[in-house]
mmCIF file of N, CA and C in Angstrom:
data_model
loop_
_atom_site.group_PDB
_atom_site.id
_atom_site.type_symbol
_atom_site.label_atom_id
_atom_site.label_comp_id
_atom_site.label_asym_id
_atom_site.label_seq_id
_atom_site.Cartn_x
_atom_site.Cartn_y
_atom_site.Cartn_z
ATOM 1 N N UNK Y 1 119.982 33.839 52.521
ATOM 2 C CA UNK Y 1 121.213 33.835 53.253
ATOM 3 C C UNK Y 1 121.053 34.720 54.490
ATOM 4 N N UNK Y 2 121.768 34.470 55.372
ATOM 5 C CA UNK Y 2 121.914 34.851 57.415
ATOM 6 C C UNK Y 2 122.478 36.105 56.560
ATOM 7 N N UNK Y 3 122.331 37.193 57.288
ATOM 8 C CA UNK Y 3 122.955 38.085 57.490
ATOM 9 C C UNK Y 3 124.133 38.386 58.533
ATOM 10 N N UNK Y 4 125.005 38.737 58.639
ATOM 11 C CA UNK Y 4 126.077 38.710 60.058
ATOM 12 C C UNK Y 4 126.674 40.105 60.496
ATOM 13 N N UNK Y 5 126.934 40.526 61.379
ATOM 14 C CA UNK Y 5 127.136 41.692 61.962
ATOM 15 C C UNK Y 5 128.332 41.428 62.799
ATOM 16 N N UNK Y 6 129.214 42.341 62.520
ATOM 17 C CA UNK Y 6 130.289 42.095 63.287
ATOM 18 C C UNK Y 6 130.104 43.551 64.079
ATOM 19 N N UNK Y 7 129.938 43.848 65.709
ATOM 20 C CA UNK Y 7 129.596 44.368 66.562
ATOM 21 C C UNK Y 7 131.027 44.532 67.295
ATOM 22 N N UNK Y 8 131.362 45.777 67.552
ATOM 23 C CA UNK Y 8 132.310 46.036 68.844
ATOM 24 C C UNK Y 8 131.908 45.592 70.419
ATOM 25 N N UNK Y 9 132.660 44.720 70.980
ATOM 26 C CA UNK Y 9 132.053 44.540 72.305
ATOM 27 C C UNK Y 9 131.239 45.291 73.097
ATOM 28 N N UNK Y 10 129.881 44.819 73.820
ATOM 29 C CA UNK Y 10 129.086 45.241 75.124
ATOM 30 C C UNK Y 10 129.126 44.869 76.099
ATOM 31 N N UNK Y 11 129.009 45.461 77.254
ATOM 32 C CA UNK Y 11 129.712 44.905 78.677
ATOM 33 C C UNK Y 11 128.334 44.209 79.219
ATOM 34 N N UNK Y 12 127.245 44.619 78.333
ATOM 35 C CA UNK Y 12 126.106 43.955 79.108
ATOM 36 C C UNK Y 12 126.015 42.524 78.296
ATOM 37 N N UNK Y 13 126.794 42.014 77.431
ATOM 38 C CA UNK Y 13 126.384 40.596 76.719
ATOM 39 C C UNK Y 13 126.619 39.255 77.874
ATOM 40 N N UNK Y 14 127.567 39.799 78.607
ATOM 41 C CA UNK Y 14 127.812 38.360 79.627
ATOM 42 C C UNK Y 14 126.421 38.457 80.350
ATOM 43 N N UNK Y 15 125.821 39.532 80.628
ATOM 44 C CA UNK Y 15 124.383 39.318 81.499
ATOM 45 C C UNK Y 15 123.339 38.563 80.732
ATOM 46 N N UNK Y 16 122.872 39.453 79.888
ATOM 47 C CA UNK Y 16 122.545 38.418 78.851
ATOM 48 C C UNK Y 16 122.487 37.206 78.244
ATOM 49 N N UNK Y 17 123.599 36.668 78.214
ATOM 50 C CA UNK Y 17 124.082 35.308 77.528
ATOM 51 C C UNK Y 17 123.459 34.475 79.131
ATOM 52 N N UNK Y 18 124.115 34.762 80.076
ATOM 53 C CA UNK Y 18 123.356 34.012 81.775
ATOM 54 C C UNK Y 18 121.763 33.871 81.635
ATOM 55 N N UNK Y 19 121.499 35.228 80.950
ATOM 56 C CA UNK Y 19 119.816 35.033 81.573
ATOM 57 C C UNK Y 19 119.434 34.242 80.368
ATOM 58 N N UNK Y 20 119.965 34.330 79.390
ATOM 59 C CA UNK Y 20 119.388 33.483 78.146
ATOM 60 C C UNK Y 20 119.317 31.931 78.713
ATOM 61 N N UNK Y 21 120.599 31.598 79.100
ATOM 62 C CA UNK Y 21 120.781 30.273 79.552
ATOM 63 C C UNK Y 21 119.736 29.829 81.004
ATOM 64 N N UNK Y 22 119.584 30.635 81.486
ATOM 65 C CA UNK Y 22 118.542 30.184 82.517
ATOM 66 C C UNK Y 22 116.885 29.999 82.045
ATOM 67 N N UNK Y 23 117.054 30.676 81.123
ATOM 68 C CA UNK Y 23 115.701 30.191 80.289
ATOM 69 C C UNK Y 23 115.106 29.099 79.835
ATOM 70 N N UNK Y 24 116.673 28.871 79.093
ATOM 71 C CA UNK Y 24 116.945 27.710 78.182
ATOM 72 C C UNK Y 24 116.928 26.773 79.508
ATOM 73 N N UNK Y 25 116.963 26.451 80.413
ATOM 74 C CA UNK Y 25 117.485 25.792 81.522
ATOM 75 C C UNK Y 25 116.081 25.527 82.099
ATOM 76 N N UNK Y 26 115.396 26.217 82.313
ATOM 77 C CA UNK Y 26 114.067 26.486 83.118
ATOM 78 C C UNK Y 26 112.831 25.847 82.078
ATOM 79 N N UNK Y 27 113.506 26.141 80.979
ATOM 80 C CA UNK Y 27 112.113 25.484 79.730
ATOM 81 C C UNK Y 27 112.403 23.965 79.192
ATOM 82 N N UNK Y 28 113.532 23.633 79.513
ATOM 83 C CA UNK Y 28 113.734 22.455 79.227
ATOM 84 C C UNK Y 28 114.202 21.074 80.495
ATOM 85 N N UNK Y 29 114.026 21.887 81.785
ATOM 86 C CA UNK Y 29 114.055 21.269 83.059
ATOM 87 C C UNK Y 29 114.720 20.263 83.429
ATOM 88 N N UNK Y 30 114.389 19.078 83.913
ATOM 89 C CA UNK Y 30 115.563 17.879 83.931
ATOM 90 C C UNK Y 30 115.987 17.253 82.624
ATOM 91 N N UNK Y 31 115.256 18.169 81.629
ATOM 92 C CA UNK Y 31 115.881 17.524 80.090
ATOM 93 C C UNK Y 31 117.001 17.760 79.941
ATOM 94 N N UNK Y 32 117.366 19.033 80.697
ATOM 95 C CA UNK Y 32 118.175 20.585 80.251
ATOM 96 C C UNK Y 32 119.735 19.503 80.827
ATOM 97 N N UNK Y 33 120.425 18.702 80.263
ATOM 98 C CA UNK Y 33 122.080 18.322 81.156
ATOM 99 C C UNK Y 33 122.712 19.341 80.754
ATOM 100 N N UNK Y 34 123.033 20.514 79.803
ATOM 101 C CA UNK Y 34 124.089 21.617 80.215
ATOM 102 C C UNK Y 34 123.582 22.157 78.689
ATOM 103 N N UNK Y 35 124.115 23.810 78.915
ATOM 104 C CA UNK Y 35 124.258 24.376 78.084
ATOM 105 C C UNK Y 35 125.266 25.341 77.725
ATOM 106 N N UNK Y 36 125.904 25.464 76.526
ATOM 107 C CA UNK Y 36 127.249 25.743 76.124
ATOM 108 C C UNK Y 36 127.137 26.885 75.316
ATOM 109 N N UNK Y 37 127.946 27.821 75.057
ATOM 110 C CA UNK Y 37 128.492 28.856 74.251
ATOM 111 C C UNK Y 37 129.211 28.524 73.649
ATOM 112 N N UNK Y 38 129.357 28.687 72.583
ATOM 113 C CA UNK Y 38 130.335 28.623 71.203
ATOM 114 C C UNK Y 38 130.218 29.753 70.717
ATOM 115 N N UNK Y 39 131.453 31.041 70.917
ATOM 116 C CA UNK Y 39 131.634 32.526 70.272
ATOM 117 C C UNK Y 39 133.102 32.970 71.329
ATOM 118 N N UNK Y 40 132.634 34.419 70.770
ATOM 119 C CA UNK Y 40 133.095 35.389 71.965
ATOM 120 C C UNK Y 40 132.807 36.170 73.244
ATOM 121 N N UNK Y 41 131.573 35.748 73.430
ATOM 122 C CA UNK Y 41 130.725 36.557 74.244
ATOM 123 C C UNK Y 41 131.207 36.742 75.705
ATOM 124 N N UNK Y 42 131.829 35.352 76.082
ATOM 125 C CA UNK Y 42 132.131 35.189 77.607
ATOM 126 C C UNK Y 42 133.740 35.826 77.057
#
């Protein structure tokens, strides 16, 4: 079983979550049609 952590907000997660997605974006190239968040982060 996942373990889960419930964390008090960080002001650095919106940076984060961007650069993640440009990754994801950059490694999967014209494959890449969009990528989405599902949470709280934004």
């Amino acid at each position: 079983m996942r373990k889960v952590q419930v964390m008090a907000s960080n002001e650095t997660w919106p940076a984060s979550l961007e650069a993640a997605f440009g990754e994801i974006q950059y490694s999967l190239g014209k494959h890449c049609l969009a990528v989405h968040h599902i949470g709280s982060t934004l």
